[in-house]
Coordinates of C-alpha atoms in Angstrom, one line a residue:
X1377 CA 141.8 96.4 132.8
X1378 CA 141.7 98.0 136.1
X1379 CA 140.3 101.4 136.2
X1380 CA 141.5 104.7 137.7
X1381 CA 139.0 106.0 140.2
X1382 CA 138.4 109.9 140.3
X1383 CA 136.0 110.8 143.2
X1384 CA 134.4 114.1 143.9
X1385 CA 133.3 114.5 147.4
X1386 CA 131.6 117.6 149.1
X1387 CA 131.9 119.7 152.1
X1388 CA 128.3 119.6 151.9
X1389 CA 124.9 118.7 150.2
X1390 CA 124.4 120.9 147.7
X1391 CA 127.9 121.8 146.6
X1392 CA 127.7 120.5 143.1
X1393 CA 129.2 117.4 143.3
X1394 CA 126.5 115.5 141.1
X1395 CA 126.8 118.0 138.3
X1396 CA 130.9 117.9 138.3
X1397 CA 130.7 113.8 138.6
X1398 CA 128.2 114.4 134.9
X1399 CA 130.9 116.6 133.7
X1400 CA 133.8 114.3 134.8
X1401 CA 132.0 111.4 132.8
X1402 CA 131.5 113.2 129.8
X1403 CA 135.1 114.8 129.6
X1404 CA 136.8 111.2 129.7
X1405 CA 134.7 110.0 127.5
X1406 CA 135.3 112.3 125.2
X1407 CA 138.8 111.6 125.2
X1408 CA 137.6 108.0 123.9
X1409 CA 138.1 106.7 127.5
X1410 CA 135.4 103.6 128.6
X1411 CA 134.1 105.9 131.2
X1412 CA 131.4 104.6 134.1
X1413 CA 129.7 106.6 136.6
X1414 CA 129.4 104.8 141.1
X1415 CA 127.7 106.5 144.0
X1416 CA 127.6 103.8 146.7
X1417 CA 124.5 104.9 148.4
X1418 CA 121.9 107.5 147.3
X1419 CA 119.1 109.1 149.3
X1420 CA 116.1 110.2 146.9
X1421 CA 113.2 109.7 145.2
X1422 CA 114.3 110.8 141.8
X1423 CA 114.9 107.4 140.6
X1424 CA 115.0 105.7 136.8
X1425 CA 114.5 102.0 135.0
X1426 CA 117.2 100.5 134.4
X1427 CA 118.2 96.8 133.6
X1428 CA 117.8 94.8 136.5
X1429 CA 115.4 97.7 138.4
X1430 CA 116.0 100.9 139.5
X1431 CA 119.1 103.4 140.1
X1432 CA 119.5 107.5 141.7
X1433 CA 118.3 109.6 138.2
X1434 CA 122.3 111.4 139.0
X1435 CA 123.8 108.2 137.8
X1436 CA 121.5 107.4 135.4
X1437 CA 122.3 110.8 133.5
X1438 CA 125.8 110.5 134.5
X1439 CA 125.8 107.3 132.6
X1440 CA 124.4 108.8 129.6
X1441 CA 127.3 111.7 130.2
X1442 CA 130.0 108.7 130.0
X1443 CA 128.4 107.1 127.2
X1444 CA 127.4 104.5 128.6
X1445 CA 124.6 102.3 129.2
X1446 CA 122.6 103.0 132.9
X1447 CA 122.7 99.7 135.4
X1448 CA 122.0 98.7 138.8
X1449 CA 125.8 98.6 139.6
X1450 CA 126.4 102.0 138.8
X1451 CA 124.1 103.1 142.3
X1452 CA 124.2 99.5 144.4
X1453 CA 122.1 100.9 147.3
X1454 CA 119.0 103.5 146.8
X1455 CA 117.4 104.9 149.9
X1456 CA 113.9 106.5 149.2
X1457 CA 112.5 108.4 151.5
X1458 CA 108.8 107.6 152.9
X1459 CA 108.8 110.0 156.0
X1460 CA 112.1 111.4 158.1
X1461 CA 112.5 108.4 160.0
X1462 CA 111.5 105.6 157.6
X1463 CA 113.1 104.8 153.6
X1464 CA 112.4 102.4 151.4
X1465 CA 116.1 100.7 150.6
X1466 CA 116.3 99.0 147.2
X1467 CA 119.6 96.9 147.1
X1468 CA 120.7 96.2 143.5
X1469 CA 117.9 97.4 141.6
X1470 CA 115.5 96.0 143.8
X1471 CA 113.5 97.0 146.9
X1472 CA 114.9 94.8 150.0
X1473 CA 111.9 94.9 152.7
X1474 CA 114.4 93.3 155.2
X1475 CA 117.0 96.2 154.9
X1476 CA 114.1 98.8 154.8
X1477 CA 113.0 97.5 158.1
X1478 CA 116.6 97.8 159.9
X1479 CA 118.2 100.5 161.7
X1480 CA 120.1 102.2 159.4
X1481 CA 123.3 102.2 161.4
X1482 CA 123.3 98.3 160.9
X1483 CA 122.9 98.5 157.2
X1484 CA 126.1 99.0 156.1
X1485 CA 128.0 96.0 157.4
X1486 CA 124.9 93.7 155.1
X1487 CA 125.3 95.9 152.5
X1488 CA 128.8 96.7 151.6
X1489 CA 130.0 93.6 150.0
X1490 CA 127.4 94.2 147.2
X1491 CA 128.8 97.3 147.2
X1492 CA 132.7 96.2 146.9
X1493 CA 131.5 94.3 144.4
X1494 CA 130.1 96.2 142.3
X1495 CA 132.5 98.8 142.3
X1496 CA 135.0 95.9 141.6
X1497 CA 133.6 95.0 138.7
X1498 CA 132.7 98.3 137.0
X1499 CA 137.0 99.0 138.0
X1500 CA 137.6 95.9 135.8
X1501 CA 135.1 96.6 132.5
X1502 CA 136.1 100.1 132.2
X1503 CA 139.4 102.6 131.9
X1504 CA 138.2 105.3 134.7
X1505 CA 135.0 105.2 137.3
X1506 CA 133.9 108.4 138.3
X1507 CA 132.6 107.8 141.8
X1508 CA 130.0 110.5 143.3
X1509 CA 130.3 110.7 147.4
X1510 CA 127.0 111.6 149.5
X1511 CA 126.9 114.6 151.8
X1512 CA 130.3 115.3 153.5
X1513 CA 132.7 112.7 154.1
X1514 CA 133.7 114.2 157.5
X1515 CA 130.7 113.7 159.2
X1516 CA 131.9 112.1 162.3
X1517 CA 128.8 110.6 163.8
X1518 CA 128.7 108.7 160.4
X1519 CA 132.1 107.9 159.9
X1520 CA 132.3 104.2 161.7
X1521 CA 129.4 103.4 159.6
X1522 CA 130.8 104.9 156.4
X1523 CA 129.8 103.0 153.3
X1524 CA 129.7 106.0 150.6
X1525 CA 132.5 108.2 151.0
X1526 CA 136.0 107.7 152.3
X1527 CA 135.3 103.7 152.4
X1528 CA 134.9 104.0 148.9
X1529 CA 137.4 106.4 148.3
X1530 CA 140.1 104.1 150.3
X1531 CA 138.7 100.8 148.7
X1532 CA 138.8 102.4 145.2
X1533 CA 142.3 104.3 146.4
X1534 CA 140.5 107.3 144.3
X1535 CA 141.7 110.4 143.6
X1536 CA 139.2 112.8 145.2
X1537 CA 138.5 116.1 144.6
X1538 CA 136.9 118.1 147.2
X1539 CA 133.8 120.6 146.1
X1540 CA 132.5 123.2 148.1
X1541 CA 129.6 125.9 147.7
X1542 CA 130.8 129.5 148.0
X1543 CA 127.9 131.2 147.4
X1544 CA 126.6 130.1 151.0
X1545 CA 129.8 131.7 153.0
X1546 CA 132.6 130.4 154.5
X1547 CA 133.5 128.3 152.0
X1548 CA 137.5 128.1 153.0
X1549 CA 136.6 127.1 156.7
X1550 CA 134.4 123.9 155.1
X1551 CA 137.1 123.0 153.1
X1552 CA 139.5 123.4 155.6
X1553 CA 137.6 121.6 158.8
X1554 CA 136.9 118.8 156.3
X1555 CA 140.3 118.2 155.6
X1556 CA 141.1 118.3 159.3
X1557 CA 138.3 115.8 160.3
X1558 CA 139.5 112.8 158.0
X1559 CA 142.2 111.1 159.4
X1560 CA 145.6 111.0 157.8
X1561 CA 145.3 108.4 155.6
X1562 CA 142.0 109.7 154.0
X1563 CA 143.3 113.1 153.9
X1564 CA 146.3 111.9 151.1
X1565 CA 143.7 110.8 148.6
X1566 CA 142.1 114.7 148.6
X1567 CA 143.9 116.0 145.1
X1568 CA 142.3 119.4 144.9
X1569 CA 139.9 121.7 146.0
X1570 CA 137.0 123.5 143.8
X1571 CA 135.3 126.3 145.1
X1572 CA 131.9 126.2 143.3
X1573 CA 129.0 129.1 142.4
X1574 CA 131.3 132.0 142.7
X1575 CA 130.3 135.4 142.3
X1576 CA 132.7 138.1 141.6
X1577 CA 135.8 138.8 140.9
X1578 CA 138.4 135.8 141.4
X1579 CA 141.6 137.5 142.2
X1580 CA 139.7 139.0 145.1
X1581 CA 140.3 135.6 146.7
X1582 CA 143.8 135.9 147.1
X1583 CA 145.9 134.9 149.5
X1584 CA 143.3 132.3 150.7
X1585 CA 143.9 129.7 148.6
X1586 CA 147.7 130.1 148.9
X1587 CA 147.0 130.2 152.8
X1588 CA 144.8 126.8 152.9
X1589 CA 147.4 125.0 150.5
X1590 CA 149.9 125.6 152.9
X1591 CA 148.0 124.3 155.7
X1592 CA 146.6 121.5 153.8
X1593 CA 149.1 120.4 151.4
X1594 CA 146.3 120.5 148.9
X1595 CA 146.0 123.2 145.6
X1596 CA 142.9 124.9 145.0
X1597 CA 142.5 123.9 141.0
X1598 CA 139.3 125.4 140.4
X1599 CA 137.3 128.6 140.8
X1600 CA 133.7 127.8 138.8
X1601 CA 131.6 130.6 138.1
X1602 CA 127.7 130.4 138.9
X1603 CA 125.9 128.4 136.7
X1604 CA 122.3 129.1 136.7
X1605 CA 121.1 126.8 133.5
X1606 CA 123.3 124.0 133.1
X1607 CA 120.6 122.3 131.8
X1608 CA 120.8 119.5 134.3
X1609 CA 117.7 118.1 136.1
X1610 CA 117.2 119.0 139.9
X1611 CA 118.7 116.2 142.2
X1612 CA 117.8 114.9 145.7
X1613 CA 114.9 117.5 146.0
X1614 CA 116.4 120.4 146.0
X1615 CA 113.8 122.9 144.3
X1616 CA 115.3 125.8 141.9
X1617 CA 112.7 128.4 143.5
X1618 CA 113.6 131.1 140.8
X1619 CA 110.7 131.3 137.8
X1620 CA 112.4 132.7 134.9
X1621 CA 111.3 132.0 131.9
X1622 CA 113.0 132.1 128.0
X1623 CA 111.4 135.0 126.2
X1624 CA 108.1 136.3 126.9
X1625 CA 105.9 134.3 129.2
X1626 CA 103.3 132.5 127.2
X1627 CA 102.4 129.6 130.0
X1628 CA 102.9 129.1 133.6
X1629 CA 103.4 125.8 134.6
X1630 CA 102.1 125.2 138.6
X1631 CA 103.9 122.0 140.0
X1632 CA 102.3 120.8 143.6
X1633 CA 105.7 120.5 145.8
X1634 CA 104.6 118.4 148.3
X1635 CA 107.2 117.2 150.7
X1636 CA 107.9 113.7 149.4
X1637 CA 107.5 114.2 145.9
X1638 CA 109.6 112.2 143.8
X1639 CA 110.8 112.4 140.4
X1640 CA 110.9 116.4 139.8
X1641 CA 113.6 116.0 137.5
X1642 CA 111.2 115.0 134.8
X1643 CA 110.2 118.6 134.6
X1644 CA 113.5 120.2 134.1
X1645 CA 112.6 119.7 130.2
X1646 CA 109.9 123.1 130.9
X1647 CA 112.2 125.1 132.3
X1648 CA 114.1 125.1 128.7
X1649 CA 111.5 125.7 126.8
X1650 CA 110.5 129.5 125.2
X1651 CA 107.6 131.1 127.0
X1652 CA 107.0 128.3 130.1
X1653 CA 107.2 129.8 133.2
X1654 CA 107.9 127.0 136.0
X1655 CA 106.5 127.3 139.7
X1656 CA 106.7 125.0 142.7
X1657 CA 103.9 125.4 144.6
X1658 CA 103.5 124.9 148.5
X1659 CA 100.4 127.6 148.8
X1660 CA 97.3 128.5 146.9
X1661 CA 98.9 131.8 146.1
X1662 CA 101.9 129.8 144.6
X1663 CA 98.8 128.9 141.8
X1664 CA 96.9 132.0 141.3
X1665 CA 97.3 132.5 137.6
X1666 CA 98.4 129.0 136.2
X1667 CA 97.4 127.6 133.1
X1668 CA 98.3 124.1 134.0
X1669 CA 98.9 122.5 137.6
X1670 CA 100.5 119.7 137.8
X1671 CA 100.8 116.7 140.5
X1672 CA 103.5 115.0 140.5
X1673 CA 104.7 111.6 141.8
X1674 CA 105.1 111.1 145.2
X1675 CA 106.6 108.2 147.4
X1676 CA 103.9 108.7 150.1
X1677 CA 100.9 109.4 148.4
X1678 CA 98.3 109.2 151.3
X1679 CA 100.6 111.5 153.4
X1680 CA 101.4 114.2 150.7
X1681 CA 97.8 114.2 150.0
X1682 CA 97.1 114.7 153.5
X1683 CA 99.6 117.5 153.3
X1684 CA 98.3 119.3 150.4
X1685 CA 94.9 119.5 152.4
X1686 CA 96.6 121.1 155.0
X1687 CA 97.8 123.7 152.9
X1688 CA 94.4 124.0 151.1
X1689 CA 96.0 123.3 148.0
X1690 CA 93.0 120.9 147.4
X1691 CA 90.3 123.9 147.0
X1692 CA 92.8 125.5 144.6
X1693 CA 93.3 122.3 142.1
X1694 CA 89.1 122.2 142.3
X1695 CA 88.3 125.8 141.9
X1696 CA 91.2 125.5 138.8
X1697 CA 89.4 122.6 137.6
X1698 CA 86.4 124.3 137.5
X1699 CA 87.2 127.0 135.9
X1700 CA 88.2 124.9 132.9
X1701 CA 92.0 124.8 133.8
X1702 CA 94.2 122.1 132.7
X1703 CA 95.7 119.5 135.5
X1704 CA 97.9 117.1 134.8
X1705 CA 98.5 114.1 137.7
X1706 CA 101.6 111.9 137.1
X1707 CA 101.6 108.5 139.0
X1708 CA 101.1 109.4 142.4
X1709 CA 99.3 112.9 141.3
X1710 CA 96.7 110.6 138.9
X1711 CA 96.3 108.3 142.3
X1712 CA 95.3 111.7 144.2
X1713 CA 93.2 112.7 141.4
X1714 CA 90.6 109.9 141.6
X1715 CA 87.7 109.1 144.7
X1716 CA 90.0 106.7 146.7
X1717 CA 93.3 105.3 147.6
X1718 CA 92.8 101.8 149.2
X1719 CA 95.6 99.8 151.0
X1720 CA 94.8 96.5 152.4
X1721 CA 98.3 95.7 152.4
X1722 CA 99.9 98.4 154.6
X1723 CA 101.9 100.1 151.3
X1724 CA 100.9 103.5 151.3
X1725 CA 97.8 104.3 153.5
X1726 CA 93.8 105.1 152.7
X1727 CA 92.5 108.2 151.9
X1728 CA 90.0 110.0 149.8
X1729 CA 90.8 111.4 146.5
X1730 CA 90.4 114.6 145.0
X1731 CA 87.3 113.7 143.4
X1732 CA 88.9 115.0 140.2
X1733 CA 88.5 112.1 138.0
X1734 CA 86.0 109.1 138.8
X1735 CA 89.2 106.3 139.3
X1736 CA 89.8 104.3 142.4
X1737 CA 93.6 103.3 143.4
X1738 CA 94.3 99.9 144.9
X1739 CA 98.3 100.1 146.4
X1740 CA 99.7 96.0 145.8
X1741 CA 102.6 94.5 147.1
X1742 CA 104.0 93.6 144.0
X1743 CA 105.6 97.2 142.3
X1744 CA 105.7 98.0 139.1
X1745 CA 109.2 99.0 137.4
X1746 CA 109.7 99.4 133.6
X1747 CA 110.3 101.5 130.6
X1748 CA 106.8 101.7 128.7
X1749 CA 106.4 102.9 124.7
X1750 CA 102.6 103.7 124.3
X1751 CA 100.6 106.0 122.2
X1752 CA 97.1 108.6 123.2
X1753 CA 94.2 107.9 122.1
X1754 CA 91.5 110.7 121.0
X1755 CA 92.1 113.1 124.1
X1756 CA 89.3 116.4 124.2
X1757 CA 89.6 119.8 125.9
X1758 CA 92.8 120.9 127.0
X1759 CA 95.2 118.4 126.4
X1760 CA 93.5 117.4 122.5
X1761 CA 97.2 118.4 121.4
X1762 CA 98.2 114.4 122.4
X1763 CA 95.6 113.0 120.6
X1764 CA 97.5 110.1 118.4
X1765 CA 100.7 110.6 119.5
X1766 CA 103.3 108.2 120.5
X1767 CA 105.1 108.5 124.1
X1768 CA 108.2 106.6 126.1
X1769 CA 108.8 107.1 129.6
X1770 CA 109.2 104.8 132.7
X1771 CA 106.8 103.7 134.9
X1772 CA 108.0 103.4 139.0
X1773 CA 104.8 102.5 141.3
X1774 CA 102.8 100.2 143.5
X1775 CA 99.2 101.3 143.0
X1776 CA 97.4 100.2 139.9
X1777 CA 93.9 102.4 138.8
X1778 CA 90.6 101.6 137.5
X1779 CA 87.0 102.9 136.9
X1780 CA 85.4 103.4 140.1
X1781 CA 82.8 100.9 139.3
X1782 CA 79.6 102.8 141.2
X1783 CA 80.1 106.1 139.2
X1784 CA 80.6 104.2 135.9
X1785 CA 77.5 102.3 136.3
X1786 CA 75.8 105.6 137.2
X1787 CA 77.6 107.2 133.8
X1788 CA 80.3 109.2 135.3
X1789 CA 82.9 107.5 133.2
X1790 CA 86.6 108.3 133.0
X1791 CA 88.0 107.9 129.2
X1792 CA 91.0 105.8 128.4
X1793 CA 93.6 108.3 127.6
X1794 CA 96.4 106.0 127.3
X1795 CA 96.0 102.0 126.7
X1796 CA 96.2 99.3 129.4
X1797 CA 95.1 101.9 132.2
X1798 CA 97.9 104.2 131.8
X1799 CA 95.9 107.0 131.2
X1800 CA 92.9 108.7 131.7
X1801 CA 90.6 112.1 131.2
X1802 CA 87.6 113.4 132.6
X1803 CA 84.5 114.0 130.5
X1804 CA 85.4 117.8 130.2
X1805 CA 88.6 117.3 128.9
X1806 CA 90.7 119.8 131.4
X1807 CA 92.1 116.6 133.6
X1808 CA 94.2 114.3 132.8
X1809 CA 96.2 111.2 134.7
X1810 CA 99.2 109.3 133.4
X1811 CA 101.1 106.8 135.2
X1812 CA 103.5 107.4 132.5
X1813 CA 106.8 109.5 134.1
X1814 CA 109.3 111.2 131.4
X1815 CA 106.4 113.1 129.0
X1816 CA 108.0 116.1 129.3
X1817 CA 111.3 114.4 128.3
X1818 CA 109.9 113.3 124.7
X1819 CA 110.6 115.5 122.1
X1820 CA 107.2 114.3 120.4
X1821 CA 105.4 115.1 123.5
X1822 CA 106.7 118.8 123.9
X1823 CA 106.3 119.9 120.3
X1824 CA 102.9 118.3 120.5
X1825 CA 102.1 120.7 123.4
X1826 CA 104.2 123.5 123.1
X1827 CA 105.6 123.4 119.2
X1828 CA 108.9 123.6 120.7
X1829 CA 111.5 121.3 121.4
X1830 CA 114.4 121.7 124.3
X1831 CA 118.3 121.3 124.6
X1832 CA 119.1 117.3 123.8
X1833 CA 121.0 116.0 126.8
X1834 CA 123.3 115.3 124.9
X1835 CA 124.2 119.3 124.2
X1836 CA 123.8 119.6 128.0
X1837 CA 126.1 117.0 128.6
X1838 CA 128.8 118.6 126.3
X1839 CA 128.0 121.9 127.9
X1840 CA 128.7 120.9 131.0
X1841 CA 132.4 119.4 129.7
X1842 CA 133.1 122.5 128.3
X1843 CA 132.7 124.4 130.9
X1844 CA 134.5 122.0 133.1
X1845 CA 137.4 122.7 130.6
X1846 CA 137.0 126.4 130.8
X1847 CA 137.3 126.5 134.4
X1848 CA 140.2 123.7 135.4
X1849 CA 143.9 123.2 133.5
X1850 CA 143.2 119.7 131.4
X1851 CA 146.5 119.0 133.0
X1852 CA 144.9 118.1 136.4
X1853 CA 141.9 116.2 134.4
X1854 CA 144.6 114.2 133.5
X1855 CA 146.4 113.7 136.6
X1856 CA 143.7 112.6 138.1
X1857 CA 143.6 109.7 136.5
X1858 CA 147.3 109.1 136.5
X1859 CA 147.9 110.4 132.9

């Protein structure tokens, strides 16, 4: 079989096009199509286990959406960002150290056959790819160098949609100067336009998308109404700042946003649950009031440490702390929480710890990439709730932790909280590190610590096909791919 390719590109980051792509896959699928998600190249640090190593989380839940099972192929090249100039690339699941260390602008031509490939081969295993593009595809200072968007698209010979955000203004002129930027050729694979997170009253749009059809050729073919709780998690770092909460608030939830942290999406589970009250914090002020703060993972630990000094987020976690509150340090958030970071190998960087647990944190070459099933141990204090109970997550990380040996011999001990050093709690009971990512994403986990259980992906994923439905005529679902 040779697949159809449907692609949605975007007149921006931002526009939705990760969301629609989930909804694309799970729409085909339903219609008993073998469905497979493709973005190219991804930029971010929300990343999960696959076989064969790591892919973007986007395609990873857009795999789920299509049913099908997450690999390396689906996202061929993943760009993680370690400071504005500097990524680490991992090529087929793995990290490359030869590509991370080129320009970027000379990537693509050593990357794209692995690329072509893989695309190839996901076009001959399933009926229809649903291929995400990165950014805007009209970007002309990146155009020659192209290896995500409209070299995909042409490759693929997809039928593209083209998303934009209307919410942020001038939504008609992005479409439009997008269209006008791609040359000719690249233009006749753009199928429709979506106008995304719209406000108001739809027939107020009239005669623009008459006017833009006939100066583009192309049909607006959907107007989508804004979509606060979709239910998907945040992608590529952009932060939902709004802290609503279901129901009466019962427990705010304080996650450190520090500016490389990676993996947030693992925390889009809280946001669904009755009663939890979510906030990204950059200031002190952003924690006045928690119950819990939480560190998260971070893909320069040394740096967004240093950052979170600046910011004097560090007197807030200890004055928390010491008042008995509850924080919780995943991966790179338990490496902040202990006396030391130590990198003899130029990984990460040095630095001192928050003092917050008596671990030291020694960064290796070697990184550590797998899906781990473990169980607690007796856990005290504030998080006594996981005592006994069994976990699955993924772990993605270079540092491994132990006992800082001087403060164990002196009886300043740090208890096992999880097995095989994935784990551990201070004497009082209030802290606790895990390397463990994807707690929150256990339904075990959350009724352990809140009683209550959130929306399966599996109803978002539905959700998000529905509403796709709502919003578009199945007639140009099908035409898309050539029904």
């Amino acid at each position: 079989m040779t697949a159809r390719c449907v692609m949605v590109l975007g007149t921006t980051s931002g526009a939705g096009k990760s969301w629609l792509t989930t909804a694309l896959c799970r729409h085909y699928a339903r219609m008993g199509l073998k469905v497979a998600p493709f973005k190219a190249q991804n930029m971010s640090n929300n990343a999960r286990v696959v076989e064969g190593g790591e892919i973007g989380s986007a395609q990873y839940f857009q795999s789920l959406a299509a049913r099908a099972e997450p690999e390396v192929r689906m996202n061929p090249l993943l760009l993680k960002p370690e400071a504005d100039t500097r990524s680490q690339v991992v090529l087929m699941g793995q990290v490359n150290e030869a590509l991370s260390g080129m320009p970027w602008r000379g990537r693509s031509l050593h990357v794209w056959p692995q690329i072509a490939a893989a695309l190839d081969e996901l076009r001959e295993e399933n009926d229809v790819v649903v291929i995400e593009g990165a950014g805007s595809p009209a970007e002309i200072n990146l155009h020659a160098s192209d290896i995500v968007n409209m070299r995909v698209a042409l490759h693929a010979r997809a039928r593209c949609l083209l998303v934009t955000d209307i919410d942020r203004g001038g939504a008609f002129a992005h479409l439009y100067g997008t269209w006008a930027l791609l040359p000719p050729e690249e233009r006749a694979l753009i199928h429709g336009f979506v106008l995304n997170k719209f406000r108001g009253d739809a027939s107020l749009l009239a005669p623009a998308p008459q006017q833009l059809q006939e100066l583009t050729g192309v049909p607006t073919v959907a107007v989508l109404p804004m979509w606060w709780q979709h239910g998907l998690p945040e992608e590529d770092g952009v932060f939902d700042d709004r802290t609503r909460a279901s129901g009466a608030v019962s427990r705010t939830v304080a996650v450190i946003a520090y500016p490389r942290i990676s993996n947030l999406d693992e925390f889009q589970p809280l946001k669904n649950v009755p009663g939890v009250r979510l906030v990204w914090a950059r200031a002190p002020a952003d924690c006045a009031g928690a119950d819990w703060i939480v560190l998260p993972g971070s893909k320069a630990t040394a740096s967004d440490l240093a950052w979170l000094r600046s910011q004097g987020l560090d007197r807030a976690i200890a004055a928390h702390a010491a008042q008995g509150g509850a924080v919780l340090g995943v991966c790179g958030g338990l490496q902040m929480l202990g006396e030391a970071l130590i990198d003899t190998h130029g990984i990460d960087g040095n630095a001192p710890g928050l003092g917050q647990l008596p671990l030291v944190t020694q960064f290796e070459p070697q990184k550590t990439v797998r899906h781990t099933r473990t169980r607690f141990g007796r856990l005290t204090g504030a998080w006594a709730a996981l005592s006994g109970v069994d976990a699955a997550g993924y772990e993605i990380h270079h540092g491994q932790t132990l006992p800082h040996a001087a403060m164990a011999a002196a009886g300043d001990l740090a208890r096992e909280a999880l097995p095989d050093g994935l784990g551990w709690q201070n004497a009082q009971g209030n802290v606790l590190g895990v390397y463990l990512h994807g707690l929150f994403e256990d339904p075990r986990v959350l009724h352990a610590l809140f009683g209550a259980t959130a929306p399966t992906l599996e109803t978002v994923f539905d959700g998000l096909a529905d509403f796709l439905a709502t919003h578009i005529e199945p007639r140009v679902l099908d035409q898309l791919i050539g029904n």
